[in-house]
Coordinates of C-alpha atoms in Angstrom, one line a residue:
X1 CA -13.9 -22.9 -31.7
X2 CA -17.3 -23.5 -30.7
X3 CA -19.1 -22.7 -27.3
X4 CA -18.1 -26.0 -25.4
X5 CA -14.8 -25.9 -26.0
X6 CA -14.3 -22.8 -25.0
X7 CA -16.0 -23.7 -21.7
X8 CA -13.6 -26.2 -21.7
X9 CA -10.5 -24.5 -21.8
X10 CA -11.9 -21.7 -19.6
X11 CA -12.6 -24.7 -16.6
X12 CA -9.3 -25.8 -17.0
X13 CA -7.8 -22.4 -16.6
X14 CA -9.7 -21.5 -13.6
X15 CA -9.9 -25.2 -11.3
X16 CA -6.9 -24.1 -9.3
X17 CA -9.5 -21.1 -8.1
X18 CA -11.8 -24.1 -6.9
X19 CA -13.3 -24.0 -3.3
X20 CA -11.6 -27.1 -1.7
X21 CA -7.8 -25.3 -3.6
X22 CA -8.0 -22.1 -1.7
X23 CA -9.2 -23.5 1.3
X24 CA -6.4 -25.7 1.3
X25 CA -4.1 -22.5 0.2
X26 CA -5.6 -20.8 3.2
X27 CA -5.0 -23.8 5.7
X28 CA -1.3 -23.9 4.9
X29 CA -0.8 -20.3 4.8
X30 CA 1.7 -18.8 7.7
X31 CA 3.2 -15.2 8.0
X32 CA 6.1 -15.8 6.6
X33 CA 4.7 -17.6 2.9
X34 CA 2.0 -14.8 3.1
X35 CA 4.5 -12.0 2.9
X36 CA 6.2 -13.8 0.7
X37 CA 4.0 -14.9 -1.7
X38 CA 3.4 -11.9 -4.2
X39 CA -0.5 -12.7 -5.5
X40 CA -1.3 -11.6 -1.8
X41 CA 1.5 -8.8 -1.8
X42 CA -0.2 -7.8 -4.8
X43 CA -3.5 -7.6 -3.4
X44 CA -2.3 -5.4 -0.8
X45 CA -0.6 -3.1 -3.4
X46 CA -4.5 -3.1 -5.0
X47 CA -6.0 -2.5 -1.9
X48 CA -3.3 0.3 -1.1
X49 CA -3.8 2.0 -4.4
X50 CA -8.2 1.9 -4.1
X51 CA -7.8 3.3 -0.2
X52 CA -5.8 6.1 -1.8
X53 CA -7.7 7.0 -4.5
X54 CA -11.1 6.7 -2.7
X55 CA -9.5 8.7 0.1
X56 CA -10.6 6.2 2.6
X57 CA -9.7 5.9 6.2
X58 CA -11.5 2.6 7.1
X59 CA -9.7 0.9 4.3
X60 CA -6.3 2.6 5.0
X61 CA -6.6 1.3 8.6
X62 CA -7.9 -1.8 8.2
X63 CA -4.4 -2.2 5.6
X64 CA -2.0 -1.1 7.7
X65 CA -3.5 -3.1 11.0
X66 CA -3.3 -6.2 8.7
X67 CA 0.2 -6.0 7.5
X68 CA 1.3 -4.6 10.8
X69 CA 0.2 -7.5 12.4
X70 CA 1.6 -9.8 10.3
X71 CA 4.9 -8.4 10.6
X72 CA 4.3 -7.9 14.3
X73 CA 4.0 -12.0 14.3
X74 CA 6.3 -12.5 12.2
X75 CA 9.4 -10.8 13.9
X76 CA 8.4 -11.4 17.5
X77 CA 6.7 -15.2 18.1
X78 CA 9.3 -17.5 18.8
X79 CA 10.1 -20.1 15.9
X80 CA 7.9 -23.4 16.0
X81 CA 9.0 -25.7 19.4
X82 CA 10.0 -22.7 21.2
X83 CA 8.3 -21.7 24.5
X84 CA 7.2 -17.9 24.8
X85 CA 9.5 -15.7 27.3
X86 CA 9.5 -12.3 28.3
X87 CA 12.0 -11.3 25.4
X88 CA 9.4 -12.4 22.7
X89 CA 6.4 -11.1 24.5
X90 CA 7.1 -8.0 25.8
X91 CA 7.6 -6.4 22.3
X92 CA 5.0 -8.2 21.2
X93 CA 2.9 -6.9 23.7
X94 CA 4.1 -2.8 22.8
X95 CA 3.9 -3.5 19.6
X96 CA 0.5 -4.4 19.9
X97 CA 0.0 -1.2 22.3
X98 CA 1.8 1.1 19.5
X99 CA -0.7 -0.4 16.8
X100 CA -3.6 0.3 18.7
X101 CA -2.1 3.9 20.0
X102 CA -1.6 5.0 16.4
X103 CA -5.1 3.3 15.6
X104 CA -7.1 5.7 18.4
X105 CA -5.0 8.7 17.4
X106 CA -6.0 8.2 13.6
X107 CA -9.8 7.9 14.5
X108 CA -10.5 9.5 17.6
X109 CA -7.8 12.4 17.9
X110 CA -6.6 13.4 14.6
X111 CA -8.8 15.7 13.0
X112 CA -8.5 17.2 9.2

């Protein structure tokens, strides 16, 4: 197997990684393919796994604010069509208020 072949075979292998692919991935991503999609649950397990090892708070934060979010979303916004009313946003709201609570208390209260 000489060199352009195996150029070959690696382009082939990585053109669903192209530019225009994940920005099309990205456009049609919602909450509820992103938690279930495991490439991006795996990420997170990576991400998880660095933050712990490194012992970093930023990272550990910046994780948990992500998927809390997303679950945040994904259990309280009303299903496509459906106007917003004070069932769905009010927890959406305290949720919003615990994330940023536990957020202040992890940074600005908590000390070790």
């Amino acid at each position: 197997m000489d060199n352009s072949e195996l150029l070959q075979k690696t382009a082939e292998k990585l053109s669903p990684f192209e530019t225009a692919h994940l920005i099309d991935f990205a456009q049609r991503l919602t909450v509820k393919s992103a938690l279930s999609n495991p490439w991006i649950v795996c990420a997170f397990l990576i991400v998880a796994f660095y933050a712990v090892i490194v012992r970093s708070k930023f990272v550990l934060a910046v994780l948990f604010t992500t998927i809390s979010l997303l679950l945040l979303i994904r259990y309280t916004m009303p299903a496509e069509g459906d106007s917003l009313n004070l069932s769905t946003t009010l927890p959406f709201a305290f949720g919003g208020l615990a994330i940023g609570a536990f957020l202040i208390y992890l940074y600005f209260i908590k000390t070790e």
